[in-house]
Tab-separated table of C-alpha atoms and ligand atoms in Angstrom:
chain	number	residue	atom	x	y	z
L	1	UNK	CA	-113.710	49.078	137.780
L	2	UNK	CA	-116.862	50.813	138.316
L	3	UNK	CA	-119.426	51.981	135.755
L	4	UNK	CA	-120.941	55.485	137.506
L	5	UNK	CA	-125.242	55.814	137.210
L	6	UNK	CA	-126.101	58.941	137.424
L	7	UNK	CA	-129.937	59.487	138.169
L	8	UNK	CA	-129.327	56.250	139.352
L	9	UNK	CA	-132.330	56.303	141.732
L	10	UNK	CA	-134.972	57.381	139.356
L	11	UNK	CA	-137.616	55.365	137.569
L	12	UNK	CA	-135.298	54.347	134.706
L	13	UNK	CA	-131.437	54.509	136.323
L	14	UNK	CA	-133.035	52.341	139.227
L	15	UNK	CA	-134.179	50.181	137.169
L	16	UNK	CA	-130.901	49.835	134.723
L	17	UNK	CA	-128.971	49.844	138.075
L	18	UNK	CA	-130.425	45.872	138.990
L	19	UNK	CA	-130.104	44.878	135.663
L	20	UNK	CA	-126.540	45.926	135.385
L	21	UNK	CA	-125.570	44.390	138.464
L	22	UNK	CA	-127.086	40.783	137.815
L	23	UNK	CA	-125.188	41.469	134.763
L	24	UNK	CA	-122.076	42.068	136.464
L	25	UNK	CA	-120.991	44.997	136.476
L	26	UNK	CA	-119.557	46.896	139.636
L	27	UNK	CA	-121.549	49.643	140.227
L	28	UNK	CA	-121.847	53.316	141.969
L	29	UNK	CA	-125.107	55.836	142.093
L	30	UNK	CA	-125.309	59.606	142.230
L	31	UNK	CA	-128.477	61.240	142.293
L	32	UNK	CA	-129.523	65.241	143.845
L	33	UNK	CA	-133.102	63.269	144.779
L	34	UNK	CA	-134.021	66.186	143.124
L	35	UNK	CA	-137.033	63.989	141.460
L	36	UNK	CA	-135.869	60.812	143.476
L	37	UNK	CA	-136.388	59.400	146.993
L	38	UNK	CA	-133.670	57.566	149.172
L	39	UNK	CA	-136.100	55.037	149.720
L	40	UNK	CA	-136.037	54.224	145.577
L	41	UNK	CA	-132.550	53.224	146.757
L	42	UNK	CA	-133.197	51.113	149.962
L	43	UNK	CA	-135.187	49.134	147.513
L	44	UNK	CA	-132.570	48.792	144.597
L	45	UNK	CA	-130.462	47.944	146.996
L	46	UNK	CA	-132.423	45.403	148.110
L	47	UNK	CA	-133.170	44.253	144.834
L	48	UNK	CA	-129.643	44.163	143.535
L	49	UNK	CA	-129.048	42.128	146.503
L	50	UNK	CA	-125.931	44.497	147.836
L	51	UNK	CA	-124.939	47.553	149.123
L	52	UNK	CA	-124.645	49.784	146.079
L	53	UNK	CA	-122.014	53.289	146.741
L	54	UNK	CA	-124.163	55.754	146.622
L	55	UNK	CA	-123.188	59.641	146.368
L	56	UNK	CA	-125.652	62.069	146.753
L	57	UNK	CA	-124.072	64.583	144.318
L	58	UNK	CA	-125.538	66.990	141.882
L	59	UNK	CA	-123.730	66.421	138.053
L	60	UNK	CA	-123.495	70.770	138.276
L	61	UNK	CA	-121.116	69.950	140.813
L	62	UNK	CA	-117.498	69.704	139.517
L	63	UNK	CA	-115.842	69.407	143.460
L	64	UNK	CA	-118.364	66.643	144.476
L	65	UNK	CA	-117.817	64.545	140.992
L	66	UNK	CA	-114.200	64.554	141.434
L	67	UNK	CA	-114.481	63.460	144.535
L	68	UNK	CA	-116.231	60.277	142.968
L	69	UNK	CA	-113.904	59.840	140.610
L	70	UNK	CA	-110.846	59.903	143.001
L	71	UNK	CA	-111.898	57.527	145.223
L	72	UNK	CA	-113.653	55.356	142.976
L	73	UNK	CA	-112.134	53.868	139.377
L	74	UNK	CA	-114.965	54.584	137.671
L	75	UNK	CA	-114.621	52.929	133.865
L	76	UNK	CA	-117.918	54.341	132.405
L	77	UNK	CA	-120.678	56.954	132.921
L	78	UNK	CA	-124.589	55.848	132.226
L	79	UNK	CA	-125.918	58.904	132.658
L	80	UNK	CA	-129.650	59.349	133.301
L	81	UNK	CA	-129.586	62.866	135.231
L	82	UNK	CA	-132.060	65.388	133.994
L	83	UNK	CA	-134.968	67.253	134.166
L	84	UNK	CA	-137.892	65.643	132.086
L	85	UNK	CA	-140.806	67.332	132.041
L	86	UNK	CA	-141.995	68.640	128.949
L	87	UNK	CA	-144.337	71.288	129.681
L	88	UNK	CA	-142.215	72.616	132.630
L	89	UNK	CA	-138.856	73.511	130.474
L	90	UNK	CA	-141.160	75.660	128.207
L	91	UNK	CA	-142.118	77.280	131.414
L	92	UNK	CA	-138.487	76.996	132.762
L	93	UNK	CA	-136.118	76.910	129.799
L	94	UNK	CA	-132.921	78.237	131.792
L	95	UNK	CA	-133.591	75.453	134.600
L	96	UNK	CA	-133.532	73.009	131.710
L	97	UNK	CA	-130.306	73.973	129.990
L	98	UNK	CA	-128.905	74.914	132.676
L	99	UNK	CA	-129.294	71.454	134.806
L	100	UNK	CA	-129.495	68.992	131.481
L	101	UNK	CA	-127.126	70.686	128.860
L	102	UNK	CA	-124.960	72.308	132.142
L	103	UNK	CA	-124.473	69.540	133.548
L	104	UNK	CA	-123.419	67.242	131.341
L	105	UNK	CA	-121.012	69.630	130.014
L	106	UNK	CA	-119.603	69.320	133.608
L	107	UNK	CA	-119.564	65.751	133.703
L	108	UNK	CA	-118.014	65.794	130.550
L	109	UNK	CA	-115.448	67.963	131.682
L	110	UNK	CA	-114.810	65.522	135.095
L	111	UNK	CA	-114.546	62.611	132.966
L	112	UNK	CA	-111.995	63.697	130.848
L	113	UNK	CA	-109.704	65.436	133.549
L	114	UNK	CA	-110.742	61.226	135.538
L	115	UNK	CA	-109.490	59.641	131.664
L	116	UNK	CA	-112.561	57.955	131.947
L	117	UNK	CA	-113.766	58.388	128.087
L	118	UNK	CA	-117.316	56.123	127.377
L	119	UNK	CA	-120.364	57.142	128.183
L	120	UNK	CA	-124.025	55.745	127.395
L	121	UNK	CA	-126.521	58.478	127.454
L	122	UNK	CA	-130.029	58.431	127.901
L	123	UNK	CA	-131.567	60.895	124.656
L	124	UNK	CA	-134.850	60.590	123.857
L	125	UNK	CA	-137.310	59.882	120.247
L	126	UNK	CA	-138.324	63.294	120.797
L	127	UNK	CA	-134.739	64.366	119.499
L	128	UNK	CA	-136.615	63.342	115.984
L	129	UNK	CA	-139.255	66.051	116.077
L	130	UNK	CA	-142.901	67.014	114.280
L	131	UNK	CA	-141.479	65.863	110.272
L	132	UNK	CA	-140.060	62.689	110.230
L	133	UNK	CA	-142.267	59.292	108.972
L	134	UNK	CA	-142.919	56.591	111.716
L	135	UNK	CA	-141.052	53.726	111.967
L	136	UNK	CA	-138.100	56.508	112.651
L	137	UNK	CA	-134.576	55.702	112.114
L	138	UNK	CA	-131.380	56.999	113.270
L	139	UNK	CA	-129.915	58.737	110.381
L	140	UNK	CA	-133.643	60.998	110.192
L	141	UNK	CA	-132.452	64.561	110.456
L	142	UNK	CA	-132.764	65.255	114.221
L	143	UNK	CA	-133.319	68.889	115.758
L	144	UNK	CA	-136.677	70.053	114.689
L	145	UNK	CA	-138.026	69.592	117.983
L	146	UNK	CA	-140.745	71.261	119.525
L	147	UNK	CA	-140.048	72.393	123.722
L	148	UNK	CA	-137.330	73.303	125.258
L	149	UNK	CA	-137.009	69.728	127.094
L	150	UNK	CA	-135.964	68.176	123.607
L	151	UNK	CA	-133.690	70.633	122.568
L	152	UNK	CA	-131.845	69.810	125.762
L	153	UNK	CA	-131.750	66.211	124.436
L	154	UNK	CA	-130.814	67.209	120.481
L	155	UNK	CA	-127.802	69.740	121.727
L	156	UNK	CA	-126.510	67.208	124.017
L	157	UNK	CA	-126.389	64.524	121.385
L	158	UNK	CA	-125.096	66.424	119.092
L	159	UNK	CA	-121.916	68.169	122.053
L	160	UNK	CA	-121.036	64.502	122.306
L	161	UNK	CA	-120.686	64.090	118.975
L	162	UNK	CA	-118.289	67.178	118.775
L	163	UNK	CA	-116.856	65.361	121.790
L	164	UNK	CA	-115.598	62.491	119.621
L	165	UNK	CA	-114.557	64.375	116.807
L	166	UNK	CA	-112.518	66.816	118.761
L	167	UNK	CA	-110.892	62.853	120.408
L	168	UNK	CA	-110.948	59.874	119.051
L	169	UNK	CA	-110.690	57.766	122.299
L	170	UNK	CA	-114.090	59.228	123.116
L	171	UNK	CA	-117.124	56.857	123.088
L	172	UNK	CA	-120.464	57.768	123.363
L	173	UNK	CA	-123.955	55.974	122.765
L	174	UNK	CA	-126.894	57.927	122.457
L	175	UNK	CA	-130.137	56.153	123.165
L	176	UNK	CA	-132.888	57.097	121.737
L	177	UNK	CA	-135.826	56.062	124.165
L	178	UNK	CA	-139.835	55.919	122.857
L	179	UNK	CA	-141.652	55.519	125.523
L	180	UNK	CA	-141.127	53.644	128.520
L	181	UNK	CA	-144.119	52.145	130.530
L	182	UNK	CA	-143.923	49.499	133.641
L	183	UNK	CA	-142.187	48.516	136.629
L	184	UNK	CA	-140.178	46.145	137.925
L	185	UNK	CA	-141.976	42.600	138.583
L	186	UNK	CA	-141.418	42.336	142.204
L	187	UNK	CA	-142.996	45.238	142.114
L	188	UNK	CA	-140.985	46.948	144.439
L	189	UNK	CA	-139.987	49.696	142.410
L	190	UNK	CA	-141.317	51.709	139.741
L	191	UNK	CA	-142.367	55.391	137.923
L	192	UNK	CA	-143.089	57.985	140.710
L	193	UNK	CA	-143.970	61.100	139.453
L	194	UNK	CA	-144.569	64.263	141.381
L	195	UNK	CA	-148.612	65.502	141.216
L	196	UNK	CA	-150.684	64.747	138.566
L	197	UNK	CA	-148.459	63.176	135.905
L	198	UNK	CA	-148.310	64.035	132.368
L	199	UNK	CA	-147.864	60.682	130.999
L	200	UNK	CA	-150.330	58.571	129.628
L	201	UNK	CA	-149.640	54.982	131.961
L	202	UNK	CA	-149.425	56.669	135.564
L	203	UNK	CA	-152.072	58.578	134.769
L	204	UNK	CA	-154.249	55.814	133.996
L	205	UNK	CA	-153.087	53.972	137.335
L	206	UNK	CA	-154.414	56.465	139.585
L	207	UNK	CA	-157.528	56.620	137.569
L	208	UNK	CA	-157.669	52.887	137.946
L	209	UNK	CA	-157.038	53.105	141.814
L	210	UNK	CA	-159.734	55.715	142.200
L	211	UNK	CA	-156.976	58.447	142.712
L	212	UNK	CA	-157.976	60.335	139.865
L	213	UNK	CA	-161.562	60.405	138.282
L	214	UNK	CA	-161.166	59.710	134.626
L	215	UNK	CA	-158.896	60.186	131.933
L	216	UNK	CA	-158.584	62.954	129.533
L	217	UNK	CA	-157.972	61.268	125.922
L	218	UNK	CA	-156.521	64.204	123.947
L	219	UNK	CA	-157.943	64.189	120.832
L	220	UNK	CA	-159.916	61.253	118.447
L	221	UNK	CA	-158.934	63.257	115.462
L	222	UNK	CA	-155.447	62.118	114.632
L	223	UNK	CA	-154.931	60.303	111.254
L	224	UNK	CA	-154.371	57.061	113.170
L	225	UNK	CA	-156.383	53.910	112.687
L	226	UNK	CA	-158.945	55.002	116.474
L	227	UNK	CA	-158.168	58.811	115.370
L	228	UNK	CA	-156.111	58.679	118.966
L	229	UNK	CA	-152.349	58.778	119.530
L	230	UNK	CA	-149.826	56.423	118.661
L	231	UNK	CA	-146.539	55.881	120.711
L	232	UNK	CA	-144.328	52.812	120.790
L	233	UNK	CA	-144.199	51.957	124.317
L	234	UNK	CA	-141.347	50.053	126.165
L	235	UNK	CA	-141.558	48.177	129.164
L	236	UNK	CA	-138.599	49.351	131.282
L	237	UNK	CA	-136.776	46.778	132.514
L	238	UNK	CA	-136.515	45.975	128.265
L	239	UNK	CA	-135.029	49.393	128.125
L	240	UNK	CA	-132.892	48.876	131.238
L	241	UNK	CA	-131.299	45.046	129.473
L	242	UNK	CA	-130.610	47.320	126.635
L	243	UNK	CA	-128.889	49.640	128.482
L	244	UNK	CA	-126.787	47.021	129.280
L	245	UNK	CA	-126.161	45.971	125.808
L	246	UNK	CA	-124.996	49.288	125.091
L	247	UNK	CA	-122.296	49.979	128.031
L	248	UNK	CA	-120.559	46.238	126.559
L	249	UNK	CA	-120.645	47.505	123.839
L	250	UNK	CA	-119.473	50.730	124.024
L	251	UNK	CA	-116.320	48.616	126.240
L	252	UNK	CA	-115.082	47.767	122.531
L	253	UNK	CA	-115.730	50.406	120.110
L	254	UNK	CA	-114.970	54.137	119.731
L	255	UNK	CA	-117.186	57.541	118.041
L	256	UNK	CA	-120.209	58.327	119.253
L	257	UNK	CA	-123.824	56.266	117.875
L	258	UNK	CA	-127.299	56.998	118.586
L	259	UNK	CA	-129.809	53.694	118.662
L	260	UNK	CA	-133.186	53.911	118.983
L	261	UNK	CA	-135.053	51.880	121.881
L	262	UNK	CA	-137.868	50.967	121.464
L	263	UNK	CA	-140.642	47.972	119.920
L	264	UNK	CA	-141.327	48.931	116.636
L	265	UNK	CA	-145.118	48.756	117.718
L	266	UNK	CA	-147.463	51.689	118.097
L	267	UNK	CA	-150.750	51.334	119.999
L	268	UNK	CA	-153.033	53.997	120.042
L	269	UNK	CA	-154.844	55.788	123.326
L	270	UNK	CA	-157.182	53.733	123.217
L	271	UNK	CA	-155.197	50.247	122.855
L	272	UNK	CA	-153.329	50.964	126.097
L	273	UNK	CA	-156.473	51.661	127.930
L	274	UNK	CA	-158.218	48.608	126.663
L	275	UNK	CA	-154.718	46.180	127.476
L	276	UNK	CA	-154.445	47.920	130.796
L	277	UNK	CA	-158.164	46.587	131.470
L	278	UNK	CA	-157.837	43.175	130.222
L	279	UNK	CA	-154.549	42.565	131.517
L	280	UNK	CA	-155.398	43.667	135.546
L	281	UNK	CA	-159.569	43.151	135.346
L	282	UNK	CA	-159.979	47.228	136.124
L	283	UNK	CA	-161.932	49.618	134.418
L	284	UNK	CA	-160.419	52.647	133.181
L	285	UNK	CA	-162.756	55.571	132.769
L	286	UNK	CA	-162.355	57.408	130.390
L	287	UNK	CA	-163.301	60.585	127.515
L	288	UNK	CA	-162.210	62.413	124.726
L	289	UNK	CA	-160.941	66.057	124.801
L	290	UNK	CA	-159.251	67.986	122.600
L	291	UNK	CA	-155.930	67.337	121.479
L	292	UNK	CA	-152.685	68.421	123.867
L	293	UNK	CA	-150.609	71.284	122.106
L	294	UNK	CA	-147.745	70.263	120.587
L	295	UNK	CA	-148.159	65.925	120.512
L	296	UNK	CA	-147.690	64.427	117.427
L	297	UNK	CA	-150.077	61.603	115.697
L	298	UNK	CA	-147.333	58.798	115.857
L	299	UNK	CA	-144.158	58.209	117.281
L	300	UNK	CA	-142.676	54.097	116.525
L	301	UNK	CA	-139.181	53.138	116.005
L	302	UNK	CA	-137.410	50.926	113.853
L	303	UNK	CA	-136.133	49.195	116.595
L	304	UNK	CA	-133.462	47.038	113.892
L	305	UNK	CA	-129.783	48.795	114.611
L	306	UNK	CA	-130.281	47.987	118.288
L	307	UNK	CA	-130.601	44.316	117.536
L	308	UNK	CA	-127.799	44.388	114.501
L	309	UNK	CA	-125.376	46.245	116.815
L	310	UNK	CA	-125.784	45.488	120.479
L	311	UNK	CA	-128.168	41.857	119.690
L	312	UNK	CA	-130.750	43.417	121.630
L	313	UNK	CA	-134.546	43.277	121.328
L	314	UNK	CA	-137.693	44.142	123.603
L	315	UNK	CA	-139.389	40.820	125.006
L	316	UNK	CA	-142.078	41.799	126.834
L	317	UNK	CA	-146.009	42.268	125.778
L	318	UNK	CA	-147.803	45.896	125.873
L	319	UNK	CA	-150.280	43.333	128.317
L	320	UNK	CA	-146.625	42.964	130.817
L	321	UNK	CA	-146.353	46.431	130.620
L	322	UNK	CA	-149.900	47.170	132.263
L	323	UNK	CA	-149.573	44.377	134.447
L	324	UNK	CA	-146.446	45.570	135.447
L	325	UNK	CA	-147.434	48.963	135.604
L	326	UNK	CA	-150.520	48.130	137.916
L	327	UNK	CA	-148.742	45.669	140.015
L	328	UNK	CA	-146.286	48.667	141.149
L	329	UNK	CA	-149.640	51.082	141.919
L	330	UNK	CA	-151.797	48.825	143.572
L	331	UNK	CA	-148.450	47.657	146.236
L	332	UNK	CA	-147.696	51.247	146.591
L	333	UNK	CA	-150.528	53.788	146.232
L	334	UNK	CA	-148.381	56.472	147.597
L	335	UNK	CA	-145.578	55.443	145.237
L	336	UNK	CA	-142.215	55.395	147.951
L	337	UNK	CA	-144.326	57.509	150.578
L	338	UNK	CA	-146.280	53.839	150.834
N	1	NAD	P1	-136.248	60.866	136.823
N	1	NAD	O1	-136.712	61.596	137.306
N	1	NAD	O2	-137.100	59.420	136.842
N	1	NAD	O3	-135.284	60.210	137.100
N	1	NAD	C1	-133.695	61.470	136.745
N	1	NAD	C2	-133.299	61.595	138.043
N	1	NAD	O4	-132.292	62.303	138.345
N	1	NAD	C3	-133.596	61.569	139.005
N	1	NAD	O5	-133.557	60.670	140.312
N	1	NAD	C4	-133.267	63.327	139.337
N	1	NAD	O6	-132.908	63.255	140.952
N	1	NAD	C5	-131.960	63.230	139.286
N	1	NAD	N1	-130.943	63.995	138.489
N	1	NAD	C6	-131.485	65.114	138.128
N	1	NAD	N2	-131.232	66.261	137.477
N	1	NAD	C7	-129.720	65.406	138.249
N	1	NAD	C8	-128.610	66.828	139.055
N	1	NAD	N3	-128.516	67.477	138.523
N	1	NAD	N4	-127.371	65.896	139.509
N	1	NAD	C9	-127.862	65.219	140.324
N	1	NAD	N5	-128.833	63.986	139.640
N	1	NAD	C10	-130.209	64.776	139.005
N	1	NAD	O7	-136.565	59.998	135.576
N	1	NAD	P2	-136.613	59.151	134.269
N	1	NAD	O8	-138.142	58.858	133.634
N	1	NAD	O9	-135.558	57.992	134.918
N	1	NAD	O10	-135.295	59.311	133.076
N	1	NAD	C11	-133.959	59.247	132.897
N	1	NAD	C12	-133.577	60.021	132.223
N	1	NAD	O11	-133.673	58.965	130.678
N	1	NAD	C13	-133.721	61.421	132.091
N	1	NAD	O12	-133.016	62.187	131.077
N	1	NAD	C14	-135.263	61.593	130.758
N	1	NAD	O13	-134.674	62.635	130.250
N	1	NAD	C15	-134.678	60.481	129.429
N	1	NAD	N6	-135.819	60.221	129.073
N	1	NAD	C16	-136.590	59.601	129.471
N	1	NAD	C17	-138.386	59.276	129.247
N	1	NAD	C18	-139.275	59.103	129.769
N	1	NAD	O14	-140.389	58.808	128.992
N	1	NAD	N7	-139.181	58.719	131.051
N	1	NAD	C19	-137.887	59.617	127.910
N	1	NAD	C20	-136.854	59.965	127.380
N	1	NAD	C21	-135.587	60.286	127.964
N	2	UFG	N1	-152.403	61.263	126.352
N	2	UFG	C1	-153.996	61.152	126.965
N	2	UFG	N2	-153.875	61.589	128.276
N	2	UFG	C2	-152.955	61.854	129.245
N	2	UFG	C3	-151.445	61.899	128.537
N	2	UFG	C4	-151.177	61.508	127.204
N	2	UFG	O1	-154.569	60.920	126.029
N	2	UFG	O2	-153.684	62.346	129.721
N	2	UFG	C5	-151.774	60.777	125.052
N	2	UFG	C6	-150.835	61.589	124.390
N	2	UFG	O3	-151.906	62.843	123.963
N	2	UFG	C7	-150.265	60.746	123.177
N	2	UFG	C8	-149.772	59.366	124.420
N	2	UFG	O4	-150.886	59.633	125.553
N	2	UFG	O5	-150.917	60.891	122.429
N	2	UFG	C9	-148.741	59.454	125.143
N	2	UFG	O6	-148.676	60.439	126.061
N	2	UFG	P1	-147.559	60.416	126.974
N	2	UFG	O7	-147.027	61.957	127.887
N	2	UFG	O8	-147.064	59.569	128.057
N	2	UFG	O9	-146.153	60.711	126.106
N	2	UFG	P2	-145.599	61.308	125.029
N	2	UFG	O10	-144.800	60.147	123.731
N	2	UFG	O11	-146.168	62.543	124.377
N	2	UFG	O12	-143.469	62.007	125.553
N	2	UFG	C10	-142.634	60.761	126.016
N	2	UFG	C11	-142.059	61.662	127.123
N	2	UFG	C12	-141.084	62.246	126.260
N	2	UFG	C13	-140.487	62.590	125.030
N	2	UFG	C14	-141.909	62.134	124.003
N	2	UFG	C15	-141.168	62.133	122.880
N	2	UFG	O13	-143.256	61.388	127.984
N	2	UFG	O14	-140.240	63.286	127.442
N	2	UFG	O15	-142.469	60.570	124.722
N	2	UFG	O16	-140.461	61.583	123.087
N	2	UFG	F1	-139.734	63.626	124.480
């Protein structure tokens, strides 16, 4: 029996593939390499210490998926594949709905045909929208999202809930990630964004290495301890371990469950800059600019449900996250092309 990981060559999928292998799961990876590279697959196989089966396949391709299910005995799917750039989703909404929502519906149909009815899905804290106060708890209302990317996550959670209601044999765990950063301790795999990064940590890393001149801090007039935005940063390896526990849980339970994966602690942009400088002894020049449209002041989790249900909690510190992000960046200045 094996676990299918969709999007397993991407940032979070590659780290999860390693931790799942370490935990004793047989895995099969699918990816279309839209936002990842064969070199990531090569390195994750090296770190896992085995020849993990791989299919270059798109989740919208039903025939390709059927082949994977017929050639392997898949008992659950850990579903990462999707597009994730918030800004791009505003200019290309149909691509996001087709890929993320259409692709997930297609995947579920093929899973049902193959009588595989267990899924761990990559959702996001973004489903909590603009109106809920932090700490964010799973039972808070979702859906007041401000961009098509976030809406795809909300819609998929709703669809998967309907699937579980219609057929009680289904199990779905919607994992709501907060802000994953950091990289594998080996420095061999990490986040490799295309072009200029949108997210804070890859941007800081590229400033520190001299590829970008300085960080723009988006607003210092929020109602936070230093005026800059506060987020719940979580080490990607802790996040990966959360998936292993969620999968263990999905093997023994039925129905749909939403679970936060965060640390429960918020750090501001200036806190992160300082933590990065301290951990790595490198300067990160920055300037304060205006707020980024769509940003909220504060977003952090109540992580207690994950601890209660899964027996999981994040263990790595902000210093670990900064150190590992920098090790990845400095060992691989051009990402997987280095
Ligand atoms: P990523 O882009 O690094 O990984 C996604 C992988 O899916 C890539 O390898 C890409 O090539 C593949 N893919 C995309 N569309 C596909 C398709 N149609 N068929 C097959 N493969 C496809 O992203 P990530 O940061 O690893 O995120 C993984 C998941 O977690 C995504 O669903 C993302 O929306 C979600 N998520 C990410 C974050 C974050 O901050 N990184 C936060 C919350 C949720
Ligand atoms: N920030 C800067 N400068 C930058 C980049 C970011 O000041 O160059 C700030 C932002 O304003 C925010 C914080 O750093 O206060 C974190 O920003 P990120 O872009 O790294 O992350 P977000 O919290 O905005 O977005 C993340 C994911 C999205 C997801 C969202 C909500 O990237 O996919 O969390 O869960 F939708």
